[in-house]
PDB file of C-alpha atoms in Angstrom:
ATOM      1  CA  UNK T   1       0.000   0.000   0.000  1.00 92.00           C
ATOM      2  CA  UNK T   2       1.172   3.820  -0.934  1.00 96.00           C
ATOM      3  CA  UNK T   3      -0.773   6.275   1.175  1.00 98.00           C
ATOM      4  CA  UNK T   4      -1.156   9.798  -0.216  1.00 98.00           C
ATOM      5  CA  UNK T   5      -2.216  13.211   0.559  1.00 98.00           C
ATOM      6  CA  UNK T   6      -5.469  14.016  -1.314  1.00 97.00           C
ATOM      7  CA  UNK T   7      -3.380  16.992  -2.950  1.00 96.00           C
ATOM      8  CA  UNK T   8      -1.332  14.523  -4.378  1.00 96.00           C
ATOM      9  CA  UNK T   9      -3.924  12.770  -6.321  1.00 97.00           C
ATOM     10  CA  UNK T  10      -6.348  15.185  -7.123  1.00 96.00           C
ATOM     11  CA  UNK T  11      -7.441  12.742 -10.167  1.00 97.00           C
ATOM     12  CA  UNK T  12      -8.883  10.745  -7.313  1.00 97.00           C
ATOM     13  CA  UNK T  13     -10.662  13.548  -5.450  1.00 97.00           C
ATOM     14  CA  UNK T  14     -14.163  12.419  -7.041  1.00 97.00           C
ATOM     15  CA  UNK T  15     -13.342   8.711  -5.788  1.00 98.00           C
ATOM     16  CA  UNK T  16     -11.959   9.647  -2.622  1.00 98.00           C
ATOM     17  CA  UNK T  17     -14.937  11.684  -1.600  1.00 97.00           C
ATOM     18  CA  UNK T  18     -17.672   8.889  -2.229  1.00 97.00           C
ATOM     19  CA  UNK T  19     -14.753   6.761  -0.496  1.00 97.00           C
ATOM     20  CA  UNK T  20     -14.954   8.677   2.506  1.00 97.00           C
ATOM     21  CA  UNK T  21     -18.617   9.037   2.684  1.00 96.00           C
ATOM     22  CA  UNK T  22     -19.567   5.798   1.667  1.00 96.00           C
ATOM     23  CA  UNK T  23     -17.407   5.000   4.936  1.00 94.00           C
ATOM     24  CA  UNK T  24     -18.999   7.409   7.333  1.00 93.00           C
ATOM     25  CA  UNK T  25     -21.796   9.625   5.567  1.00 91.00           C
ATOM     26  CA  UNK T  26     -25.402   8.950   5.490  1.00 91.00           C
ATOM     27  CA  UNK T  27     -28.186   9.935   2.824  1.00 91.00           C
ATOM     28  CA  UNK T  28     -28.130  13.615   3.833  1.00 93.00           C
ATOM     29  CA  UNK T  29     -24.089  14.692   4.478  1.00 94.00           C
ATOM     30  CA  UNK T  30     -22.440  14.028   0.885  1.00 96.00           C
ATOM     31  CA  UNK T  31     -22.364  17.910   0.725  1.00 96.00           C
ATOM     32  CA  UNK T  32     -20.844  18.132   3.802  1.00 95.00           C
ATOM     33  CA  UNK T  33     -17.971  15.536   3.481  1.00 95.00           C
ATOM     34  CA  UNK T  34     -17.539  16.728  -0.573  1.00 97.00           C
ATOM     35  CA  UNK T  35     -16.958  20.179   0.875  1.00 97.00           C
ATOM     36  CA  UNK T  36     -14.556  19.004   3.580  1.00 96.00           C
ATOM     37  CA  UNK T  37     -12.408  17.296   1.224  1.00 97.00           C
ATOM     38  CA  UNK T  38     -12.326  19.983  -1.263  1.00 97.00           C
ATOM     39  CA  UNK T  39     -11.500  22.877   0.496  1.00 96.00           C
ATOM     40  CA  UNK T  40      -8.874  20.616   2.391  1.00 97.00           C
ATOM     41  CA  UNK T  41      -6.736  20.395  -0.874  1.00 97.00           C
ATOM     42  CA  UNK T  42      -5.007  24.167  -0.560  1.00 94.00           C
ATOM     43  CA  UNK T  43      -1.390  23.453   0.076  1.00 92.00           C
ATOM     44  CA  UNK T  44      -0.890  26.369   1.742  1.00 93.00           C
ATOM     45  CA  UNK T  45      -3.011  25.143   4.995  1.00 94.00           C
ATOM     46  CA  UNK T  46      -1.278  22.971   7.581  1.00 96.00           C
ATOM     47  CA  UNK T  47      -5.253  21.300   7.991  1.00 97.00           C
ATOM     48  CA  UNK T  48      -6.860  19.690   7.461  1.00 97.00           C
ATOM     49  CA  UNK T  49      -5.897  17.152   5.531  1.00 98.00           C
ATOM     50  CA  UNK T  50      -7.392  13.887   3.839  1.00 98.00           C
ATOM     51  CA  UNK T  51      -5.639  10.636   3.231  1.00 98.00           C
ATOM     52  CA  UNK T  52      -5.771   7.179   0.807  1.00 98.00           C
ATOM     53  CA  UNK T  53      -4.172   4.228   0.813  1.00 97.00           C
ATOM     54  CA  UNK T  54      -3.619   2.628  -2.346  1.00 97.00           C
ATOM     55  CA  UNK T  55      -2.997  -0.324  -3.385  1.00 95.00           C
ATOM     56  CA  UNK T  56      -3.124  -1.860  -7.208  1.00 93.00           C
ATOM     57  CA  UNK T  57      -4.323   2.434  -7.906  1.00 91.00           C
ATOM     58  CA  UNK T  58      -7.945   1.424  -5.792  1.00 95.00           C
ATOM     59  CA  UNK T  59      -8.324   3.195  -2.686  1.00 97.00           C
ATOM     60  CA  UNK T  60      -8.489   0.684   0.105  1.00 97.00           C
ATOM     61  CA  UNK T  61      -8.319   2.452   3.259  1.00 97.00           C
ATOM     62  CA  UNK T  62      -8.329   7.120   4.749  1.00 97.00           C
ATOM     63  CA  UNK T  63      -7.621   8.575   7.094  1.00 98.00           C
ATOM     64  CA  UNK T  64      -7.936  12.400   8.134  1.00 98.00           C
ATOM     65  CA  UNK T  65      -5.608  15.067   9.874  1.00 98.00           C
ATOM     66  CA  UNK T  66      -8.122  17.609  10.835  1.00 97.00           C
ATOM     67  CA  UNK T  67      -8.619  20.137  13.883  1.00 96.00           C
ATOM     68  CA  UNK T  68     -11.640  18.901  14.994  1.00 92.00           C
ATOM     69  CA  UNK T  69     -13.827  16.180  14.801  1.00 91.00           C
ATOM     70  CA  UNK T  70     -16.960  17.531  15.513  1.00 90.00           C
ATOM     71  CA  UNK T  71     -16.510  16.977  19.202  1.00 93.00           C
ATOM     72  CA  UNK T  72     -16.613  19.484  22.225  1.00 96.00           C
ATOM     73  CA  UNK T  73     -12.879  19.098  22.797  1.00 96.00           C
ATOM     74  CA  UNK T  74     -12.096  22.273  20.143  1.00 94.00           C
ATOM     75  CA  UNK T  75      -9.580  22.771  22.590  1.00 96.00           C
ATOM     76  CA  UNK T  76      -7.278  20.096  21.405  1.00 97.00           C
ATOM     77  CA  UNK T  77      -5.536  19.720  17.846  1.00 96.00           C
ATOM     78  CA  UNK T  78      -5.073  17.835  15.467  1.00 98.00           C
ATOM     79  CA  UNK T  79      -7.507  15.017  15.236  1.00 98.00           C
ATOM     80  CA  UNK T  80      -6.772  11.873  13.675  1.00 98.00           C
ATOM     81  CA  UNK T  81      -9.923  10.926  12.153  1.00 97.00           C
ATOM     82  CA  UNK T  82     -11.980   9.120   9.311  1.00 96.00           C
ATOM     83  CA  UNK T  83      -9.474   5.545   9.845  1.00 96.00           C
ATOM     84  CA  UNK T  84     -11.171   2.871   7.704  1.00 95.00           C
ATOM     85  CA  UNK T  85      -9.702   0.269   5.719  1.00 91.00           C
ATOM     86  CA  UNK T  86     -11.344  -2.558   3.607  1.00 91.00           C
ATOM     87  CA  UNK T  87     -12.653  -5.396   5.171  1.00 86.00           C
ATOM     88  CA  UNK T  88     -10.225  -7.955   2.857  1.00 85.00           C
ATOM     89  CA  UNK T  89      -7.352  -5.686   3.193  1.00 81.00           C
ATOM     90  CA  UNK T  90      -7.777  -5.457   7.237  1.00 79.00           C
ATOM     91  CA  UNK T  91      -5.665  -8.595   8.154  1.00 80.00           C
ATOM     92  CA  UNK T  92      -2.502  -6.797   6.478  1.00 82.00           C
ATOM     93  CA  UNK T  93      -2.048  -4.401   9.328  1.00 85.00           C
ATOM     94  CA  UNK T  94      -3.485  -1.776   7.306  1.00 89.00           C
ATOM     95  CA  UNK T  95      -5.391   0.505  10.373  1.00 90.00           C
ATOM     96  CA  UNK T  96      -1.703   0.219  11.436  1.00 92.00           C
ATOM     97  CA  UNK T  97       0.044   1.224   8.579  1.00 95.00           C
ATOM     98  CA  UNK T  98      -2.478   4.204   8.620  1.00 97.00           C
ATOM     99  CA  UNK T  99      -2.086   5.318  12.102  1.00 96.00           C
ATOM    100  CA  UNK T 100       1.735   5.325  11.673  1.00 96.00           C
ATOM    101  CA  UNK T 101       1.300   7.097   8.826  1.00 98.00           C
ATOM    102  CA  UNK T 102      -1.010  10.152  10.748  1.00 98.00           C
ATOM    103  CA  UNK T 103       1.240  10.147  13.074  1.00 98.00           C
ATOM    104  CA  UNK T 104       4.394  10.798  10.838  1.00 98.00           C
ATOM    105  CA  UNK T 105       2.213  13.477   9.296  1.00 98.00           C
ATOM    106  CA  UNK T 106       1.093  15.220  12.225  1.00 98.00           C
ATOM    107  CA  UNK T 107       5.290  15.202  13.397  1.00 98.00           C
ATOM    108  CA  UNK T 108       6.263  16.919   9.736  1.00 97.00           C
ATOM    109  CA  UNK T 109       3.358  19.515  10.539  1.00 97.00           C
ATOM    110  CA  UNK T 110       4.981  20.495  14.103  1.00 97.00           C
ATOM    111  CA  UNK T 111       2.873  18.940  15.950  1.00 98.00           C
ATOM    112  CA  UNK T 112       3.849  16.843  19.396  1.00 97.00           C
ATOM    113  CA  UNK T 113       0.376  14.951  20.005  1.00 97.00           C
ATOM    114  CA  UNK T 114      -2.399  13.614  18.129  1.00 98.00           C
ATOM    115  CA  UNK T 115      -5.834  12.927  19.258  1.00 98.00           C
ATOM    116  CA  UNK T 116      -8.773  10.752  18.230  1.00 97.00           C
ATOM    117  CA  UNK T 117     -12.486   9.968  19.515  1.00 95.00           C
ATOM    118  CA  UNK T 118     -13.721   6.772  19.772  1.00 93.00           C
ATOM    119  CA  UNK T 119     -15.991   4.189  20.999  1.00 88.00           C
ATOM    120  CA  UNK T 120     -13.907   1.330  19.713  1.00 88.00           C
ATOM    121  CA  UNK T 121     -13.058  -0.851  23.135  1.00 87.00           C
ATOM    122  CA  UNK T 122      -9.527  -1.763  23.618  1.00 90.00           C
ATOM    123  CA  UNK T 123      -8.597  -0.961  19.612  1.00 91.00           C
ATOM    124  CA  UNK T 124      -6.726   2.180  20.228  1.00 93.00           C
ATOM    125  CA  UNK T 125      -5.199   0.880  23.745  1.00 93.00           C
ATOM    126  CA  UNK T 126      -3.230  -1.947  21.577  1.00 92.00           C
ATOM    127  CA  UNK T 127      -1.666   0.660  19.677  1.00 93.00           C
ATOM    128  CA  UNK T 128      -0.279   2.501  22.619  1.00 93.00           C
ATOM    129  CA  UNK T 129      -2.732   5.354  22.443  1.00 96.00           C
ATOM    130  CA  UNK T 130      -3.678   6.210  25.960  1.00 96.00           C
ATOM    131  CA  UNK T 131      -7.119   7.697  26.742  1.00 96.00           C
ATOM    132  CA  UNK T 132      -7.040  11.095  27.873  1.00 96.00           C
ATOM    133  CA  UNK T 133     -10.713  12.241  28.657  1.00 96.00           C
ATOM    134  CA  UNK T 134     -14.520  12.303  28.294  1.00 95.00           C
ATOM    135  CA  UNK T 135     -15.487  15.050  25.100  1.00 96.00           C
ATOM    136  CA  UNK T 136     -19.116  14.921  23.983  1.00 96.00           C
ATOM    137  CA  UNK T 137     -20.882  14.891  20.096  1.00 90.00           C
ATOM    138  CA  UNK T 138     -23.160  16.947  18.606  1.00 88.00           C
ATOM    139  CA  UNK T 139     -26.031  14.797  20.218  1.00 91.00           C
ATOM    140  CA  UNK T 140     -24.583  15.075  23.995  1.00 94.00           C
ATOM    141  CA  UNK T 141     -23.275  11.916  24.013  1.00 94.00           C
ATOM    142  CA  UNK T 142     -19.979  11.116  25.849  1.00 95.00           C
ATOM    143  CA  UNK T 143     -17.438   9.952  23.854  1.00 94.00           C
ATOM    144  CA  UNK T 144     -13.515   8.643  24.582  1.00 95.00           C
ATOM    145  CA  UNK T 145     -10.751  11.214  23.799  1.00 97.00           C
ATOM    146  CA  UNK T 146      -7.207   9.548  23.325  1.00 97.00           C
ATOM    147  CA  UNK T 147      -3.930  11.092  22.728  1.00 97.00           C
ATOM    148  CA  UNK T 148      -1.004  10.088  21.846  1.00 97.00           C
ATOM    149  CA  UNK T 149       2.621  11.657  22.092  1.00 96.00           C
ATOM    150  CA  UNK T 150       4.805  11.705  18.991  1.00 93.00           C
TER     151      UNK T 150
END
């Protein structure tokens, strides 16, 4: 697998958005994540930034740099986000590859943490990210906040 920058592959960006929201849209938010993505593609802006991984030139697993993700935490920055890989390519280490990957990106940018929210037991934890606190959703729910040090 190659991972990429969106910027890098702008002949993708049509793919890579219905990539990303087939992942984690619904009916009504294509807008939304079409939007995100496109605006994320000015080079001049640390974040936020979108991610493929490609393999055989077919996108089979994203990820996202971005400073926030849509959680009350707006504090904290950046947020790794938007980590999905294909189901057949999973057993390959691929979330792995991907989180390395963020990480290395988020170290380049200046950064010396990255953060995530999740509800994923015990996923994040074997990966040495270590949770950090409660942050909330749109909807009030409590979600996990983890952080890890670069």
């Amino acid at each position: 697998m190659e991972i990429y920058e969106l910027s890098e592959k702008k002949e993708l960006l049509n793919e890579a958005v219905t990539y990303f929201w087939d992942c984690w849209g619904n009916e009504s938010n294509f807008k939304f994540y079409k939007d995100c993505i496109v605006n994320s593609l000015d080079n001049n802006k640390i974040l936020p930034k979108f991610y493929i991984g490609l393999k055989n030139d077919k996108i089979i697993g994203s990820y996202a740099l971005l400073t926030n993700d849509i959680i009350s935490r707006q504090d904290l920055m950046p947020w790794f986000a938007c980590l999905y890989g294909n189901e057949e390519e999973r057993k390959q280490n691929l979330a792995g590859q991907l989180l390395n990957h963020g990480l290395d990106q988020a170290k380049i940018k200046g950064f010396d943490s990255l953060y995530l929210s999740s509800d994923l037991e015990g996923f994040y934890e074997k990966k040495d990210w270590k949770y950090f606190s409660e942050g909330y959703n749109v909807f009030g729910e409590s979600i996990k906040v983890y952080k890890k040090k670069i």
